[in-house]
Amino acid sequence: MNKKVLLLVIITMILSSKVFANTLNTIIIKDDAQILFNENEQPVLKRNTLLVPAKKLLEEFGFEYVENNQSIIGIKDDKILTFPVNQRLIKVNNDFFMTPEENQFINDQLYVPLGTFVELNGHVLKQDTEGQSLTIDTINENNNEIEQSRYVIPKHFVELDGTKYTLEKIEDDLYQITNHYKGITSLEIIGESYEGRPLYVIKLGVPSEKKRPSILIISNIHGREDFSSMLNMKMMDYMLYSFYDTGKWGEYNIKDILTKLDIYLLPVANPDGLNIAHNGIKASRNYDFLKTITNVAGNDAWWKANGRGVDLNRNFDDGNWKIKNAGTDTKWYSSEGFKGESPNSEPETKAIQKFCESVKPLMAVSLHTSGNLFYWADTDTHSKFDGIDTEIMDRMHNLTGYRNMPISTNPKEFGSGFENWFKVRFYRFAFVAELSPMTSQRFIQHPDSKFEALVWNKAKFIAPQLALEALRYKDRFYDVYQGDRLLKTFYSKEKAIECAKKWKNSTIIKNDEIIWNFNSDNEAGETNTL
């Protein structure tokens, strides 16, 4: 077997096999053939050392072998390999090579360290000390230089066992995930909550020197709606696992998606509210004030607002804040319903807006938890999207079975949410996904133990589907800028030009290229403000 074929075998085994899931078969590709390890022959990981059945390796690399209860001996040309049982060594002819783990019987098969075997056949297989990745070094026969490839071991981190998925656990999972998947993730804090808790955003995407299109997924903007953060975190977990496993998740090519587009996820937009829902207002840093305001539901577990008693999804200024639920809304700080004393008053609101201004996602979704439905269109913005929003939501309905609600016509009811502000500010599409069936009373949430049945089985592919939608329509985006500031996005060149003519020093950008420029000497009028 030449070195090219040998490398192909090893690489393919690492990439396509589920070597750390002991219930799955392993496939090795060699010369267009497939070799299956059956259930009692699969590679296993022991103390960060990958062990592989000796017979399978010897057969794969063209060795004849004999065995007894003390050892297996492989013979090929003038090379004799001996694997003594229960010893940390391999004998090559008359030389001994130490191994990081013993040759040992597992399921009546003698297993040997893969790394040492590979090294003895002209390659180096490296595994980091934390068991996070495997690296193969190969000597290029043409220039004698070492070529290196690194393969991350896919691993699930988000474990939802029916108990509360707490802020502490979410934060721990975020740090573990970004540490493990260093190559395609980054974690940042975009601001703080009213009580000073960090607002984390994690980015998924293959690093690129060029700015790429992106989407944003927000969850837990309402404290009690923890199904939403559970979905956001688990979708992220599965996308990353799939990227390094087979590259695919269901029908979605995750490797291709994350090569072309960045996915930003804000798992907990309202950490103070989630903390109160899980632990009660006595756990709040603002307890002395919160104990004086109305708890609409009468139970801290159904707390919806932030740590100051403001409903964040009524605090965004989309032009309708002043009339939002005028006369029916809660008039003062409470567990839900109060829109704040002024628009954009809350630190969480401001942080999210600032982040969106910086990243400028092509599309966004806000995850909520009541109704098995989508709120997706209103009379203020529906006409701006030239039918794109309708097409997207038809596919989202087919994907999840969720009902698409009629176009909202009353801004007193639909205004001032994150998705409303996003659409008005950028003319880019955003919608609300309500992830589970209604309960007997609007503020009561389903038990966390029902997440799998009520949410995951229906909604788990929302993230990759939205990513595909952004990639599908990105060539329809005409962005009007003044300087570095994105003014609006349009879906036809004519409408973009019409807008740009109203602004001095404006440009139209399509796919990161300037296609139209208006300077201060042309017909643009006085400088406008949004």
C-alpha positions in Angstrom: 0.0 0.0 0.0 1.5 3.4 -1.0 1.5 6.4 1.2 -1.4 8.1 -0.6 -3.6 5.1 -0.1 -2.5 4.8 3.5 -3.3 8.4 4.2 -6.7 8.1 2.6 -7.6 5.2 4.8 -6.7 6.9 8.0 -8.3 10.2 7.1 -11.5 8.6 5.9 -11.7 6.5 9.0 -11.4 9.6 11.3 -13.8 11.7 9.2 -16.5 9.2 8.4 -16.5 6.9 11.3 -18.3 7.4 14.6 -15.3 6.1 16.5 -16.4 7.3 19.9 -20.0 6.1 19.8 -19.8 2.5 20.8 -23.1 1.5 19.4 -22.4 2.5 15.8 -20.6 0.8 13.0 -17.4 2.3 11.5 -16.8 2.5 7.8 -13.3 2.7 6.2 -13.1 3.6 2.5 -10.3 1.9 0.6 -10.0 1.6 -3.2 -13.8 2.3 -3.5 -14.6 -0.5 -1.1 -16.3 -0.3 2.2 -15.2 -2.2 5.3 -17.5 -2.5 8.3 -16.4 -2.9 11.8 -19.2 -4.8 13.5 -20.5 -3.9 16.9 -17.9 -5.8 18.9 -14.9 -4.6 16.8 -15.3 -0.8 16.8 -12.5 1.5 17.6 -12.6 2.9 21.2 -11.1 5.8 23.1 -9.2 5.0 26.3 -7.5 7.8 28.3 -7.3 9.9 25.1 -5.7 7.1 23.1 -7.5 5.6 20.1 -7.4 1.8 20.1 -8.3 -0.2 17.0 -8.7 -4.0 16.5 -5.2 -5.3 15.5 -6.6 -7.8 13.0 -8.5 -5.2 11.1 -5.5 -2.9 10.8 -3.2 -5.7 9.7 -5.7 -6.8 7.1 -6.3 -3.3 5.9 -2.6 -2.6 5.4 -1.9 -5.9 3.6 -0.3 -7.9 6.5 -0.6 -11.6 6.9 -0.9 -12.5 10.6 -0.8 -15.3 13.1 -2.0 -15.2 16.7 -1.9 -17.0 20.0 -2.9 -16.0 23.5 0.3 -14.0 24.0 0.4 -11.9 20.9 -0.5 -11.2 17.3 2.3 -11.2 14.7 1.8 -9.4 11.4 4.1 -10.2 8.4 4.5 -8.1 5.2 7.5 -8.3 2.9 10.5 -7.9 5.2 8.6 -6.3 8.1 7.4 -8.3 11.1 5.1 -6.6 13.6 4.5 -8.2 17.0 1.8 -7.0 19.4 2.3 -8.5 22.9 -0.8 -8.7 25.0 -1.1 -6.4 28.0 2.1 -4.6 27.1 2.7 -1.0 26.1 4.9 -1.8 23.1 5.0 -3.0 19.5 8.0 -5.0 18.2 9.1 -4.2 14.7 11.5 -7.0 13.6 14.0 -6.7 16.5 13.2 -3.2 17.7 10.7 -2.2 20.4 8.5 0.9 20.2 6.6 2.1 23.3 2.9 2.9 23.0 0.8 5.2 25.1 -1.7 2.5 26.0 -1.5 -1.3 26.4 -2.4 -3.8 23.7 -5.5 -5.2 25.3 -8.4 -7.5 24.7 -11.7 -5.8 24.3 -14.7 -8.0 23.4 -12.4 -10.9 22.7 -10.4 -8.8 20.2 -6.8 -7.6 20.6 -6.9 -3.8 20.4 -3.7 -1.7 19.7 -3.0 2.0 19.7 -3.8 3.5 16.3 -1.3 6.3 16.6 1.7 4.0 17.0 0.7 1.7 14.3 0.2 4.6 11.8 3.6 6.1 12.8 5.3 2.8 12.1 3.8 2.9 8.6 5.2 6.4 7.7 2.7 8.8 9.3 2.1 10.5 12.6 -1.3 10.6 14.2 -1.6 13.2 17.0 -4.3 13.7 19.6 -4.4 16.7 21.8 -4.2 16.3 25.6 -7.9 17.1 26.1 -9.0 14.6 23.5 -10.5 17.3 21.3 -8.8 16.6 18.0 -6.7 14.3 16.0 -3.9 15.6 13.8 -2.2 13.7 10.9 1.3 14.7 9.8 2.4 13.2 6.4 5.8 13.6 4.7 5.4 14.9 1.2 7.4 12.6 -1.1 8.1 15.4 -3.6 9.7 18.0 -1.2 10.1 16.1 2.1 8.0 18.7 3.9 5.5 17.8 6.6 1.9 18.4 5.7 -0.6 18.5 8.5 -4.3 18.1 8.8 -6.4 18.5 12.0 -9.7 16.8 12.7 -11.9 17.7 15.6 -13.6 15.0 17.4 -17.3 15.7 17.3 -18.9 15.8 20.8 -22.3 16.7 22.2 -22.3 19.2 25.1 -25.9 20.2 25.6 -27.6 17.6 27.7 -31.3 18.3 28.5 -32.5 15.8 31.0 -35.9 17.3 31.9 -34.6 19.5 34.7 -34.1 23.2 34.6 -31.5 24.3 32.0 -30.1 27.0 34.2 -28.1 30.1 33.4 -25.1 28.5 35.0 -25.4 25.4 32.8 -25.9 27.5 29.6 -22.8 29.6 30.4 -20.7 26.5 31.1 -21.9 24.8 27.9 -21.1 27.9 25.9 -17.5 28.0 27.2 -17.0 24.3 26.7 -18.3 24.4 23.2 -16.2 27.3 22.1 -13.1 25.7 23.7 -13.8 22.4 21.9 -14.7 23.8 18.5 -12.1 26.6 18.4 -11.9 26.5 14.6 -15.4 27.6 13.8 -16.8 29.3 16.9 -16.2 32.5 18.8 -17.9 33.7 21.9 -18.5 37.4 22.8 -20.3 39.4 25.4 -22.4 42.1 23.7 -23.6 43.8 26.8 -25.1 43.3 30.2 -28.6 42.9 31.6 -30.1 45.3 34.1 -28.7 43.3 37.0 -25.3 43.1 35.3 -25.3 39.6 33.9 -23.5 39.1 30.6 -25.4 38.8 27.3 -23.5 36.1 25.3 -23.5 35.7 21.5 -21.8 32.7 19.9 -20.8 32.8 16.3 -20.6 29.7 14.1 -18.8 29.8 10.8 -15.5 28.9 9.1 -13.1 31.8 9.4 -12.9 34.0 6.4 -11.0 37.2 5.5 -14.0 38.6 3.8 -17.2 39.7 5.6 -19.9 37.1 5.0 -23.7 37.1 5.2 -25.1 36.1 8.5 -28.3 35.3 10.4 -29.3 35.9 14.0 -31.3 33.6 16.3 -32.5 35.2 19.6 -34.2 33.3 22.4 -35.4 33.8 26.0 -36.2 37.5 25.6 -39.1 36.5 28.0 -37.8 35.0 31.2 -40.2 32.1 31.6 -39.8 30.9 28.1 -36.9 28.6 28.6 -37.9 26.2 25.8 -36.5 28.8 23.5 -33.0 28.9 24.9 -33.1 25.1 25.1 -33.8 24.9 21.4 -31.3 27.5 20.5 -28.5 25.8 22.4 -29.3 22.3 21.2 -29.6 23.4 17.5 -26.1 25.0 17.9 -24.8 21.8 19.5 -26.1 19.6 16.7 -24.8 21.9 13.9 -21.3 21.8 15.4 -21.3 18.1 16.0 -22.6 17.5 12.4 -19.9 19.8 10.9 -17.1 17.6 12.3 -19.0 14.3 11.9 -20.4 13.7 8.5 -20.9 17.3 7.5 -24.6 16.9 7.3 -27.5 17.1 9.7 -30.7 15.6 8.3 -31.0 17.0 4.8 -28.8 20.0 5.6 -25.2 20.3 4.5 -23.9 22.0 7.6 -20.3 22.1 6.4 -21.4 23.9 3.3 -23.6 26.3 5.2 -21.0 27.3 7.7 -18.5 27.8 4.9 -20.7 30.3 3.2 -22.5 32.0 6.1 -22.1 32.9 9.7 -24.8 32.0 12.3 -25.0 34.2 15.4 -27.0 32.8 18.4 -28.0 34.8 21.4 -29.3 32.0 23.7 -30.5 34.2 26.6 -31.6 37.7 25.8 -33.1 38.2 29.3 -30.8 36.4 31.8 -32.3 38.3 34.8 -35.8 37.1 33.8 -34.7 33.5 33.4 -32.9 33.6 36.7 -36.2 34.8 38.4 -38.3 32.2 36.6 -35.9 29.4 37.8 -35.1 30.7 41.3 -37.7 33.3 42.3 -37.4 37.1 42.9 -35.4 36.5 46.1 -32.5 35.4 43.8 -32.7 38.8 42.0 -30.1 41.5 42.7 -33.1 43.9 42.5 -35.2 42.1 45.0 -36.0 45.1 47.2 -37.7 46.8 44.2 -39.3 43.7 42.6 -41.1 42.7 45.7 -43.0 45.9 45.5 -44.4 45.5 42.0 -47.2 43.4 40.6 -46.6 39.8 39.8 -49.3 39.3 37.1 -49.2 35.5 37.1 -48.9 35.3 40.8 -46.0 32.9 40.5 -42.3 33.8 40.1 -41.9 30.7 37.8 -43.9 32.5 35.2 -42.0 35.8 35.3 -41.7 37.3 31.8 -40.0 40.7 32.3 -36.4 41.6 32.9 -34.8 42.3 36.3 -36.4 45.8 36.4 -39.9 44.7 35.5 -39.9 45.7 31.8 -41.2 43.5 29.1 -38.2 43.6 26.7 -40.3 42.6 23.7 -42.4 45.7 24.1 -39.4 48.0 24.5 -38.0 48.3 21.0 -38.8 51.5 19.1 -40.2 50.5 15.7 -42.2 53.7 15.4 -45.2 52.2 17.3 -43.9 52.2 20.9 -46.1 55.2 21.9 -49.3 53.5 20.9 -48.3 49.9 21.8 -51.3 48.5 23.6 -52.4 52.0 24.7 -55.0 51.8 27.4 -54.6 48.0 28.0 -51.0 47.6 28.7 -49.6 47.4 32.2 -48.8 51.0 33.2 -46.0 50.4 35.6 -43.2 47.9 36.2 -44.5 44.4 36.7 -43.7 40.8 35.9 -45.0 41.2 32.4 -46.6 43.7 30.0 -44.9 47.0 30.9 -43.2 48.5 27.9 -40.8 50.7 29.8 -40.9 54.4 30.6 -39.3 55.2 27.2 -38.5 53.2 24.1 -35.2 51.4 24.0 -34.8 52.2 27.7 -33.4 48.8 28.8 -29.7 47.8 28.6 -30.7 44.4 27.0 -32.6 46.3 24.3 -29.7 48.7 23.6 -27.1 45.8 23.5 -29.2 43.9 21.0 -29.7 46.9 18.8 -26.0 47.8 18.9 -25.0 44.3 18.0 -27.4 44.2 15.0 -26.1 47.6 13.8 -22.6 46.1 13.9 -23.2 42.7 12.4 -26.2 43.5 10.1 -27.7 40.0 9.8 -29.5 39.3 6.6 -32.4 37.7 8.5 -33.4 37.0 12.1 -35.8 34.9 14.2 -36.9 35.5 17.8 -37.9 32.2 19.6 -40.8 32.2 21.9 -42.9 29.4 23.4 -46.7 29.6 23.0 -48.9 28.5 20.2 -47.1 26.3 17.6 -47.2 29.3 15.2 -45.3 32.0 13.4 -45.9 35.8 13.6 -44.2 36.9 10.5 -45.9 39.8 8.7 -47.5 43.2 9.5 -49.0 46.0 7.4 -46.1 48.3 8.2 -43.4 46.2 6.6 -44.9 43.3 4.6 -44.8 45.1 1.3 -41.1 45.9 1.7 -40.0 42.3 1.0 -41.4 41.8 -2.5 -42.9 38.4 -1.5 -39.7 37.0 -0.1 -41.2 36.8 3.4 -44.2 34.8 2.1 -42.0 32.3 0.3 -39.8 31.8 3.3 -42.7 31.3 5.7 -44.4 28.8 3.4 -41.3 26.6 3.6 -41.0 27.2 7.4 -44.6 26.0 7.7 -43.9 22.9 5.7 -40.8 22.2 7.8 -42.4 22.5 11.2 -46.1 22.3 10.8 -46.5 25.6 12.6 -49.4 27.8 11.5 -48.5 31.1 9.7 -50.7 33.7 11.4 -52.5 36.3 9.2 -50.8 39.6 8.4 -51.1 41.8 11.5 -53.0 45.0 10.9 -53.1 46.7 14.3 -49.7 48.3 15.4 -51.2 48.7 18.9 -50.9 44.9 19.1 -47.9 43.9 16.9 -45.5 46.7 17.5 -42.3 47.2 19.6 -41.0 43.7 19.6 -37.4 42.8 18.5 -38.6 41.4 15.1 -40.7 44.6 14.5 -37.7 46.9 15.1 -35.4 44.7 13.0 -37.7 44.9 10.0 -38.3 48.6 10.3 -34.7 49.5 10.9 -33.1 47.4 8.2 -35.9 46.4 5.8 -34.6 42.9 6.4 -36.8 40.0 7.3 -37.4 38.7 10.8 -40.1 36.7 12.4 -41.3 35.1 15.7 -41.5 31.3 16.2 -43.8 30.2 19.0 -42.5 26.8 19.8 -45.0 24.8 21.8 -48.8 24.4 22.1 -50.8 26.8 24.2 -51.4 25.8 27.8 -54.7 26.3 29.7 -53.5 29.7 30.9 -51.3 32.0 28.8 -48.5 32.5 31.3 -48.1 28.8 32.3 -45.3 26.9 30.6 -45.0 23.3 29.8 -42.7 21.1 32.0 -39.1 21.1 30.7 -39.4 17.3 30.5 -41.7 17.7 27.5 -39.1 19.7 25.4 -38.2 16.8 23.2 -41.7 15.9 22.2 -43.2 19.4 22.0 -40.4 21.4 20.6 -37.3 19.5 19.3 -39.2 17.1 17.1 -40.9 19.9 15.3 -38.5 22.9 15.3 -34.9 21.5 15.4 -34.1 22.5 11.8 -35.2 26.2 12.0 -31.6 27.4 12.2 -30.2 25.6 9.2 -33.4 26.3 7.2 -33.1 30.1 7.9 -29.4 29.9 6.9 -30.5 28.4 3.6 -33.1 31.1 3.1 -30.5 33.8 3.7 -28.2 32.2 1.1 -31.1 31.8 -1.3 -31.9 35.4 -1.3 -28.6 37.2 -0.6 -28.2 38.1 -4.3 -31.5 40.0 -4.1 -30.2 42.4 -1.4 -29.4 46.0 -2.4 -28.1 47.8 0.6 -28.2 51.6 0.8 -25.4 53.1 2.9 -24.4 56.6 4.0 -20.8 56.3 4.9 -20.4 53.1 7.0 -24.0 53.1 8.2 -26.5 50.8 6.6 -29.7 52.8 6.0 -32.1 50.3 4.4 -32.1 47.1 2.4 -34.2 46.8 -0.8 -35.0 43.9 -3.1 -34.8 45.7 -6.4 -32.1 48.0 -7.8 -34.7 50.6 -8.7 -36.1 51.0 -5.2 -32.6 51.2 -3.8 -31.6 54.0 -6.2 -34.8 55.8 -5.3 -33.8 55.8 -1.7 -30.1 56.5 -2.3 -31.0 59.7 -4.2 -32.4 61.2 -1.1 -29.1 61.0 0.8 -25.9 62.8 0.4 -22.7 60.7 0.1 -24.7 57.4 -0.2 -23.8 54.2 -1.9 -25.6 51.0 -3.0 -23.8 47.8 -2.1 -24.6 44.4 -3.5 -22.7 41.3 -2.4 -20.1 43.6 -0.7 -19.4 45.5 -3.9 -20.4 49.2 -4.5 -22.6 49.3 -7.6 -23.9 52.9 -7.3 -22.5 56.0 -5.7 -24.1 59.3 -5.0 -21.7 62.1 -3.9 -22.6 65.5 -2.5 -22.6 67.1 -6.0 -25.4 65.1 -7.5 -29.2 65.4 -7.1 -29.3 64.2 -3.5 -31.0 66.7 -1.3 -30.0 67.7 2.2 -28.6 65.1 4.5 -31.5 63.1 6.0 -31.7 61.3 9.3 -33.5 58.0 10.0 
